[in-house]
Amino acid sequence: MDGSRRENDAEHSWYLGMLAMTLAEHAPPGTDLNRVVAMLLVHDIVEIDAGDTFIYDDDMLATQAERERAAADRIFGLLPAEQAKTMHALWDEFEERRTPEARFAKALDRIAPLIANHRTDGGTWQLYKVTAVQVMRNVKIIEEGSPGLAAYAARLVEQSVRQGHLAAS
Amino acid sequence: MDGSRRENDAEHSWYLGMLAMTLAEHAPPGTDLNRVVAMLLVHDIVEIDAGDTFIYDDDMLATQAERERAAADRIFGLLPAEQAKTMHALWDEFEERRTPEARFAKALDRIAPLIANHRTDGGTWQLYKVTAVQVMRNVKIIEEGSPGLAAYAARLVEQSVRQGHLAAS
């Protein structure tokens, strides 16, 4: 948050695990928080092979799914078969966002950079000329996992626009 | 593992969470693995205030408990009261090692640097002139949490001595 460098995947994944524990009350009732934490620890390990894809980089986004699937197959494939299956399933669940756990995990993954950019006078929004219209697409994804966190995220977006750290459109 | 730098607490905590998931079969039967993971994510957060204490630095070890307790009180105290209590209890549980979960978590925390030093031609063992006698004290702590991992750790110690990367005494 001091703006000196980007976080790496290990740091990001630890932070999200802690965020899940700390913001657990904002998950829909009945959410299995332990699976949320497990998913968050595993979700970015594919970037070892596939690299990081900036969420507003449309060219990289086009090939992201394919690159990450190949990475998941290789990396989880290093484990004994049964374990590979369990870990791969956890990663698939996160990607597919069909369960409340996956949707809450994804909401945290999306709100984290939003908070970071808000706290660093626009951060990568400024760098990549991202607009509030684009950020609000992510707020919609946050809303699928946690309406409460989405409302908070929307307030941060409004504030950032007002402060001149995020272009309205 | 490439020896270029020390890991930071966030990286270390993420790695231990993944290690717990991957080595779950080496936990005693009935261990609640989710609490192990939660404990490992939280266990080093006190180092924000208390700093890192090298496990073979006797001077630092003498004041470690007091420094870390003060840090836990301050850091967890930032949370709402109920949450502060839950997180603090998780940290206490890890430190006290009275539950199978805490003993398994501590075993992972102790085997991780042992693996790292073995893989980096002695690493911090060489730097701080640590002996196998000292490392075997940690293997004893690993044994309390997981006899299987302790047996593996003891083999790594023997190999390291044989390879000349760890002084026997």
GROMACS .gro file of C-alpha atoms in nm:
model
  338
    1MET     CA    1   0.000   0.000   0.000
    2ASP     CA    2   0.302   0.233   0.009
    3GLY     CA    3   0.318   0.222  -0.370
    4SER     CA    4   0.684   0.113  -0.376
    5ARG     CA    5   0.625  -0.211  -0.569
    6ARG     CA    6   0.360  -0.457  -0.691
    7GLU     CA    7   0.277  -0.746  -0.462
    8ASN     CA    8   0.371  -1.096  -0.579
    9ASP     CA    9   0.133  -1.392  -0.601
   10ALA     CA   10   0.235  -1.543  -0.267
   11GLU     CA   11   0.177  -1.213  -0.087
   12HIS     CA   12  -0.150  -1.156  -0.272
   13SER     CA   13  -0.277  -1.506  -0.188
   14TRP     CA   14  -0.187  -1.473   0.181
   15TYR     CA   15  -0.356  -1.133   0.194
   16LEU     CA   16  -0.674  -1.274   0.038
   17GLY     CA   17  -0.679  -1.564   0.285
   18MET     CA   18  -0.661  -1.315   0.571
   19LEU     CA   19  -0.922  -1.094   0.403
   20ALA     CA   20  -1.160  -1.393   0.383
   21MET     CA   21  -1.118  -1.460   0.755
   22THR     CA   22  -1.156  -1.093   0.847
   23LEU     CA   23  -1.453  -1.017   0.620
   24ALA     CA   24  -1.630  -1.351   0.678
   25GLU     CA   25  -1.943  -1.176   0.805
   26HIS     CA   26  -1.995  -1.030   0.455
   27ALA     CA   27  -2.022  -1.376   0.297
   28PRO     CA   28  -2.375  -1.505   0.228
   29PRO     CA   29  -2.513  -1.711   0.521
   30GLY     CA   30  -2.405  -2.076   0.502
   31THR     CA   31  -2.086  -2.007   0.306
   32ASP     CA   32  -1.813  -2.262   0.387
   33LEU     CA   33  -1.537  -2.018   0.471
   34ASN     CA   34  -1.269  -2.286   0.489
   35ARG     CA   35  -1.323  -2.371   0.123
   36VAL     CA   36  -1.308  -2.001   0.040
   37VAL     CA   37  -0.967  -1.977   0.209
   38ALA     CA   38  -0.839  -2.293   0.038
   39MET     CA   39  -0.956  -2.162  -0.302
   40LEU     CA   40  -0.785  -1.828  -0.245
   41LEU     CA   41  -0.456  -1.990  -0.149
   42VAL     CA   42  -0.461  -2.195  -0.471
   43HIS     CA   43  -0.625  -1.956  -0.718
   44ASP     CA   44  -0.318  -1.777  -0.856
   45ILE     CA   45  -0.065  -2.060  -0.858
   46VAL     CA   46  -0.124  -2.099  -1.233
   47GLU     CA   47   0.055  -1.766  -1.281
   48ILE     CA   48   0.384  -1.953  -1.227
   49ASP     CA   49   0.342  -2.072  -1.587
   50ALA     CA   50   0.077  -1.841  -1.730
   51GLY     CA   51   0.201  -1.506  -1.600
   52ASP     CA   52  -0.012  -1.228  -1.457
   53THR     CA   53  -0.297  -1.095  -1.670
   54PHE     CA   54  -0.394  -0.736  -1.596
   55ILE     CA   55  -0.774  -0.733  -1.570
   56TYR     CA   56  -0.807  -0.440  -1.813
   57ASP     CA   57  -0.567  -0.579  -2.077
   58ASP     CA   58  -0.805  -0.712  -2.345
   59ASP     CA   59  -0.535  -0.879  -2.560
   60MET     CA   60  -0.399  -1.082  -2.267
   61LEU     CA   61  -0.753  -1.161  -2.151
   62ALA     CA   62  -0.831  -1.328  -2.485
   63THR     CA   63  -0.570  -1.600  -2.428
   64GLN     CA   64  -0.581  -1.607  -2.048
   65ALA     CA   65  -0.823  -1.898  -2.003
   66GLU     CA   66  -0.625  -2.125  -2.232
   67ARG     CA   67  -0.287  -2.033  -2.082
   68GLU     CA   68  -0.412  -2.081  -1.728
   69ARG     CA   69  -0.583  -2.412  -1.798
   70ALA     CA   70  -0.259  -2.553  -1.942
   71ALA     CA   71  -0.073  -2.425  -1.635
   72ALA     CA   72  -0.326  -2.583  -1.398
   73ASP     CA   73  -0.296  -2.917  -1.576
   74ARG     CA   74   0.083  -2.912  -1.551
   75ILE     CA   75   0.121  -2.774  -1.197
   76PHE     CA   76  -0.151  -2.978  -1.026
   77GLY     CA   77  -0.036  -3.275  -1.235
   78LEU     CA   78   0.289  -3.276  -1.036
   79LEU     CA   79   0.092  -3.407  -0.737
   80PRO     CA   80  -0.022  -3.766  -0.682
   81ALA     CA   81  -0.339  -3.828  -0.889
   82GLU     CA   82  -0.596  -3.804  -0.610
   83GLN     CA   83  -0.449  -3.484  -0.472
   84ALA     CA   84  -0.410  -3.337  -0.819
   85LYS     CA   85  -0.781  -3.390  -0.871
   86THR     CA   86  -0.879  -3.221  -0.543
   87MET     CA   87  -0.657  -2.917  -0.602
   88HIS     CA   88  -0.759  -2.885  -0.965
   89ALA     CA   89  -1.125  -2.902  -0.861
   90LEU     CA   90  -1.069  -2.620  -0.613
   91TRP     CA   91  -0.911  -2.408  -0.885
   92ASP     CA   92  -1.191  -2.493  -1.131
   93GLU     CA   93  -1.451  -2.402  -0.870
   94PHE     CA   94  -1.294  -2.058  -0.825
   95GLU     CA   95  -1.278  -1.997  -1.198
   96GLU     CA   96  -1.635  -2.113  -1.270
   97ARG     CA   97  -1.798  -1.911  -0.992
   98ARG     CA   98  -2.096  -2.145  -0.963
   99THR     CA   99  -2.087  -2.187  -0.584
  100PRO     CA  100  -2.138  -1.918  -0.316
  101GLU     CA  101  -1.785  -1.999  -0.194
  102ALA     CA  102  -1.632  -1.931  -0.535
  103ARG     CA  103  -1.835  -1.613  -0.580
  104PHE     CA  104  -1.728  -1.481  -0.239
  105ALA     CA  105  -1.364  -1.575  -0.308
  106LYS     CA  106  -1.379  -1.395  -0.645
  107ALA     CA  107  -1.540  -1.091  -0.479
  108LEU     CA  108  -1.241  -1.066  -0.245
  109ASP     CA  109  -0.998  -1.111  -0.535
  110ARG     CA  110  -1.169  -0.821  -0.712
  111ILE     CA  111  -1.211  -0.588  -0.416
  112ALA     CA  112  -0.846  -0.618  -0.308
  113PRO     CA  113  -0.692  -0.427  -0.605
  114LEU     CA  114  -0.981  -0.180  -0.591
  115ILE     CA  115  -0.896  -0.098  -0.228
  116ALA     CA  116  -0.525  -0.081  -0.318
  117ASN     CA  117  -0.585   0.159  -0.608
  118HIS     CA  118  -0.816   0.373  -0.395
  119ARG     CA  119  -0.548   0.391  -0.125
  120THR     CA  120  -0.266   0.477  -0.366
  121ASP     CA  121  -0.424   0.777  -0.543
  122GLY     CA  122  -0.542   0.566  -0.835
  123GLY     CA  123  -0.243   0.330  -0.864
  124THR     CA  124  -0.275   0.106  -1.171
  125TRP     CA  125  -0.599   0.281  -1.275
  126GLN     CA  126  -0.390   0.588  -1.350
  127LEU     CA  127  -0.109   0.388  -1.508
  128TYR     CA  128  -0.338   0.204  -1.751
  129LYS     CA  129  -0.597   0.484  -1.794
  130VAL     CA  130  -0.881   0.273  -1.653
  131THR     CA  131  -1.222   0.437  -1.619
  132ALA     CA  132  -1.493   0.407  -1.353
  133VAL     CA  133  -1.714   0.239  -1.615
  134GLN     CA  134  -1.459  -0.045  -1.637
  135VAL     CA  135  -1.414  -0.067  -1.261
  136MET     CA  136  -1.792  -0.088  -1.212
  137ARG     CA  137  -1.788  -0.410  -1.421
  138ASN     CA  138  -1.572  -0.556  -1.146
  139VAL     CA  139  -1.805  -0.421  -0.881
  140LYS     CA  140  -2.078  -0.626  -1.050
  141ILE     CA  141  -1.865  -0.938  -1.003
  142ILE     CA  142  -1.812  -0.841  -0.639
  143GLU     CA  143  -2.189  -0.807  -0.602
  144GLU     CA  144  -2.243  -1.168  -0.712
  145GLY     CA  145  -2.036  -1.279  -0.412
  146SER     CA  146  -2.124  -1.018  -0.156
  147PRO     CA  147  -2.374  -0.732  -0.196
  148GLY     CA  148  -2.235  -0.567   0.117
  149LEU     CA  149  -1.879  -0.557  -0.017
  150ALA     CA  150  -2.008  -0.438  -0.357
  151ALA     CA  151  -2.181  -0.141  -0.193
  152TYR     CA  152  -1.855  -0.056  -0.018
  153ALA     CA  153  -1.660  -0.096  -0.343
  154ALA     CA  154  -1.903   0.134  -0.527
  155ARG     CA  155  -1.848   0.400  -0.261
  156LEU     CA  156  -1.470   0.376  -0.309
  157VAL     CA  157  -1.514   0.415  -0.686
  158GLU     CA  158  -1.729   0.728  -0.637
  159GLN     CA  159  -1.475   0.873  -0.395
  160SER     CA  160  -1.188   0.801  -0.634
  161VAL     CA  161  -1.369   0.976  -0.918
  162ARG     CA  162  -1.444   1.274  -0.693
  163GLN     CA  163  -1.080   1.290  -0.584
  164GLY     CA  164  -0.963   1.288  -0.946
  165HIS     CA  165  -0.784   0.951  -0.913
  166LEU     CA  166  -1.015   0.766  -1.152
  167ALA     CA  167  -1.159   0.898  -1.480
  168ALA     CA  168  -1.540   0.881  -1.485
  169SER     CA  169  -1.547   0.751  -1.845
  170MET     CA  170   1.482  -2.176  -0.293
  171ASP     CA  171   1.719  -2.010  -0.542
  172GLY     CA  172   1.905  -1.851  -0.250
  173SER     CA  173   1.868  -1.498  -0.389
  174ARG     CA  174   1.684  -1.356  -0.087
  175ARG     CA  175   1.499  -1.444   0.231
  176GLU     CA  176   1.123  -1.493   0.206
  177ASN     CA  177   0.900  -1.238   0.380
  178ASP     CA  178   0.623  -1.324   0.628
  179ALA     CA  179   0.343  -1.306   0.374
  180GLU     CA  180   0.523  -1.545   0.138
  181HIS     CA  181   0.617  -1.774   0.427
  182SER     CA  182   0.258  -1.785   0.557
  183TRP     CA  183   0.113  -1.859   0.213
  184TYR     CA  184   0.371  -2.134   0.161
  185LEU     CA  185   0.282  -2.294   0.496
  186GLY     CA  186  -0.090  -2.283   0.415
  187MET     CA  187  -0.019  -2.467   0.089
  188LEU     CA  188   0.214  -2.707   0.268
  189ALA     CA  189  -0.064  -2.792   0.516
  190MET     CA  190  -0.303  -2.869   0.232
  191THR     CA  191  -0.044  -3.072   0.041
  192LEU     CA  192   0.091  -3.269   0.339
  193ALA     CA  193  -0.248  -3.317   0.508
  194GLU     CA  194  -0.210  -3.696   0.503
  195HIS     CA  195   0.083  -3.662   0.747
  196ALA     CA  196  -0.135  -3.497   1.013
  197PRO     CA  197  -0.260  -3.725   1.293
  198PRO     CA  198  -0.604  -3.875   1.214
  199GLY     CA  199  -0.889  -3.642   1.310
  200THR     CA  200  -0.685  -3.322   1.275
  201ASP     CA  201  -0.902  -3.026   1.169
  202LEU     CA  202  -0.696  -2.914   0.872
  203ASN     CA  203  -0.895  -2.593   0.824
  204ARG     CA  204  -0.790  -2.471   1.168
  205VAL     CA  205  -0.431  -2.565   1.083
  206VAL     CA  206  -0.445  -2.347   0.771
  207ALA     CA  207  -0.608  -2.057   0.959
  208MET     CA  208  -0.343  -2.078   1.232
  209LEU     CA  209  -0.063  -2.077   0.978
  210LEU     CA  210  -0.201  -1.772   0.796
  211VAL     CA  211  -0.212  -1.581   1.126
  212HIS     CA  212   0.091  -1.717   1.313
  213ASP     CA  213   0.357  -1.470   1.198
  214ILE     CA  214   0.154  -1.150   1.179
  215VAL     CA  215   0.301  -1.045   1.514
  216GLU     CA  216   0.635  -0.999   1.335
  217ILE     CA  217   0.498  -0.671   1.196
  218ASP     CA  218   0.573  -0.527   1.542
  219ALA     CA  219   0.803  -0.784   1.702
  220GLY     CA  220   1.040  -0.851   1.412
  221ASP     CA  221   1.172  -1.188   1.305
  222THR     CA  222   1.353  -1.401   1.563
  223PHE     CA  223   1.606  -1.646   1.418
  224ILE     CA  224   1.537  -1.979   1.589
  225TYR     CA  225   1.904  -2.026   1.684
  226ASP     CA  226   1.955  -1.671   1.822
  227ASP     CA  227   1.943  -1.724   2.200
  228ASP     CA  228   1.949  -1.353   2.294
  229MET     CA  229   1.651  -1.272   2.075
  230LEU     CA  230   1.471  -1.588   2.191
  231ALA     CA  231   1.488  -1.467   2.554
  232THR     CA  232   1.266  -1.164   2.480
  233GLN     CA  233   1.067  -1.314   2.192
  234ALA     CA  234   0.760  -1.428   2.389
  235GLU     CA  235   0.712  -1.088   2.553
  236ARG     CA  236   0.764  -0.891   2.230
  237GLU     CA  237   0.526  -1.112   2.036
  238ARG     CA  238   0.255  -1.107   2.303
  239ALA     CA  239   0.257  -0.726   2.302
  240ALA     CA  240   0.237  -0.730   1.923
  241ALA     CA  241  -0.055  -0.977   1.925
  242ASP     CA  242  -0.243  -0.760   2.174
  243ARG     CA  243  -0.195  -0.449   1.960
  244ILE     CA  244  -0.252  -0.601   1.615
  245PHE     CA  245  -0.553  -0.821   1.695
  246GLY     CA  246  -0.682  -0.534   1.913
  247LEU     CA  247  -0.737  -0.332   1.594
  248LEU     CA  248  -1.029  -0.563   1.510
  249PRO     CA  249  -1.379  -0.548   1.658
  250ALA     CA  250  -1.372  -0.715   2.004
  251GLU     CA  251  -1.530  -1.049   1.909
  252GLN     CA  252  -1.307  -1.093   1.605
  253ALA     CA  253  -1.000  -0.985   1.800
  254LYS     CA  254  -1.073  -1.261   2.050
  255THR     CA  255  -1.110  -1.531   1.779
  256MET     CA  256  -0.789  -1.432   1.598
  257HIS     CA  257  -0.593  -1.394   1.921
  258ALA     CA  258  -0.714  -1.740   2.032
  259LEU     CA  259  -0.591  -1.888   1.704
  260TRP     CA  260  -0.250  -1.732   1.755
  261ASP     CA  261  -0.240  -1.846   2.122
  262GLU     CA  262  -0.332  -2.197   2.016
  263PHE     CA  263  -0.040  -2.208   1.772
  264GLU     CA  264   0.205  -2.078   2.031
  265GLU     CA  265   0.088  -2.311   2.310
  266ARG     CA  266   0.097  -2.630   2.103
  267ARG     CA  267  -0.160  -2.807   2.318
  268THR     CA  268  -0.387  -2.924   2.034
  269PRO     CA  269  -0.302  -3.167   1.750
  270GLU     CA  270  -0.382  -2.882   1.507
  271ALA     CA  271  -0.128  -2.650   1.669
  272ARG     CA  272   0.136  -2.924   1.688
  273PHE     CA  273   0.091  -3.009   1.320
  274ALA     CA  274   0.100  -2.640   1.224
  275LYS     CA  275   0.420  -2.593   1.426
  276ALA     CA  276   0.571  -2.904   1.266
  277LEU     CA  277   0.518  -2.746   0.921
  278ASP     CA  278   0.662  -2.415   1.042
  279ARG     CA  279   0.974  -2.602   1.157
  280ILE     CA  280   1.015  -2.834   0.861
  281ALA     CA  281   0.989  -2.552   0.604
  282PRO     CA  282   1.325  -2.382   0.685
  283LEU     CA  283   1.483  -2.726   0.728
  284ILE     CA  284   1.381  -2.818   0.372
  285ALA     CA  285   1.497  -2.476   0.248
  286ASN     CA  286   1.840  -2.508   0.413
  287HIS     CA  287   1.879  -2.862   0.283
  288ARG     CA  288   1.796  -2.741  -0.069
  289THR     CA  289   2.034  -2.443  -0.056
  290ASP     CA  290   2.356  -2.621   0.047
  291GLY     CA  291   2.306  -2.538   0.415
  292GLY     CA  292   2.162  -2.185   0.376
  293THR     CA  293   2.122  -2.014   0.714
  294TRP     CA  294   2.277  -2.316   0.893
  295GLN     CA  295   2.607  -2.224   0.730
  296LEU     CA  296   2.558  -1.852   0.787
  297TYR     CA  297   2.492  -1.888   1.161
  298LYS     CA  298   2.713  -2.197   1.221
  299VAL     CA  299   2.421  -2.410   1.332
  300THR     CA  300   2.493  -2.776   1.416
  301ALA     CA  301   2.293  -3.094   1.358
  302VAL     CA  302   2.249  -3.121   1.736
  303GLN     CA  303   2.058  -2.791   1.730
  304VAL     CA  304   1.856  -2.885   1.424
  305MET     CA  305   1.757  -3.215   1.584
  306ARG     CA  306   1.590  -3.015   1.867
  307ASN     CA  307   1.358  -2.880   1.598
  308VAL     CA  308   1.306  -3.229   1.460
  309LYS     CA  309   1.176  -3.320   1.806
  310ILE     CA  310   0.919  -3.040   1.779
  311ILE     CA  311   0.824  -3.168   1.433
  312GLU     CA  312   0.779  -3.516   1.582
  313GLU     CA  313   0.520  -3.386   1.830
  314GLY     CA  314   0.306  -3.280   1.535
  315SER     CA  315   0.384  -3.549   1.281
  316PRO     CA  316   0.610  -3.852   1.333
  317GLY     CA  317   0.613  -3.912   0.958
  318LEU     CA  318   0.741  -3.563   0.878
  319ALA     CA  319   0.995  -3.589   1.162
  320ALA     CA  320   1.139  -3.908   1.010
  321TYR     CA  321   1.170  -3.727   0.676
  322ALA     CA  322   1.331  -3.426   0.847
  323ALA     CA  323   1.582  -3.648   1.026
  324ARG     CA  324   1.682  -3.800   0.691
  325LEU     CA  325   1.740  -3.451   0.546
  326VAL     CA  326   1.959  -3.363   0.846
  327GLU     CA  327   2.168  -3.679   0.799
  328GLN     CA  328   2.207  -3.607   0.428
  329SER     CA  329   2.309  -3.247   0.495
  330VAL     CA  330   2.576  -3.360   0.743
  331ARG     CA  331   2.703  -3.618   0.495
  332GLN     CA  332   2.715  -3.355   0.219
  333GLY     CA  333   2.915  -3.120   0.443
  334HIS     CA  334   2.636  -2.857   0.453
  335LEU     CA  335   2.566  -2.894   0.824
  336ALA     CA  336   2.823  -2.945   1.103
  337ALA     CA  337   2.754  -3.258   1.307
  338SER     CA  338   2.826  -3.081   1.637
   0.00000   0.00000   0.00000
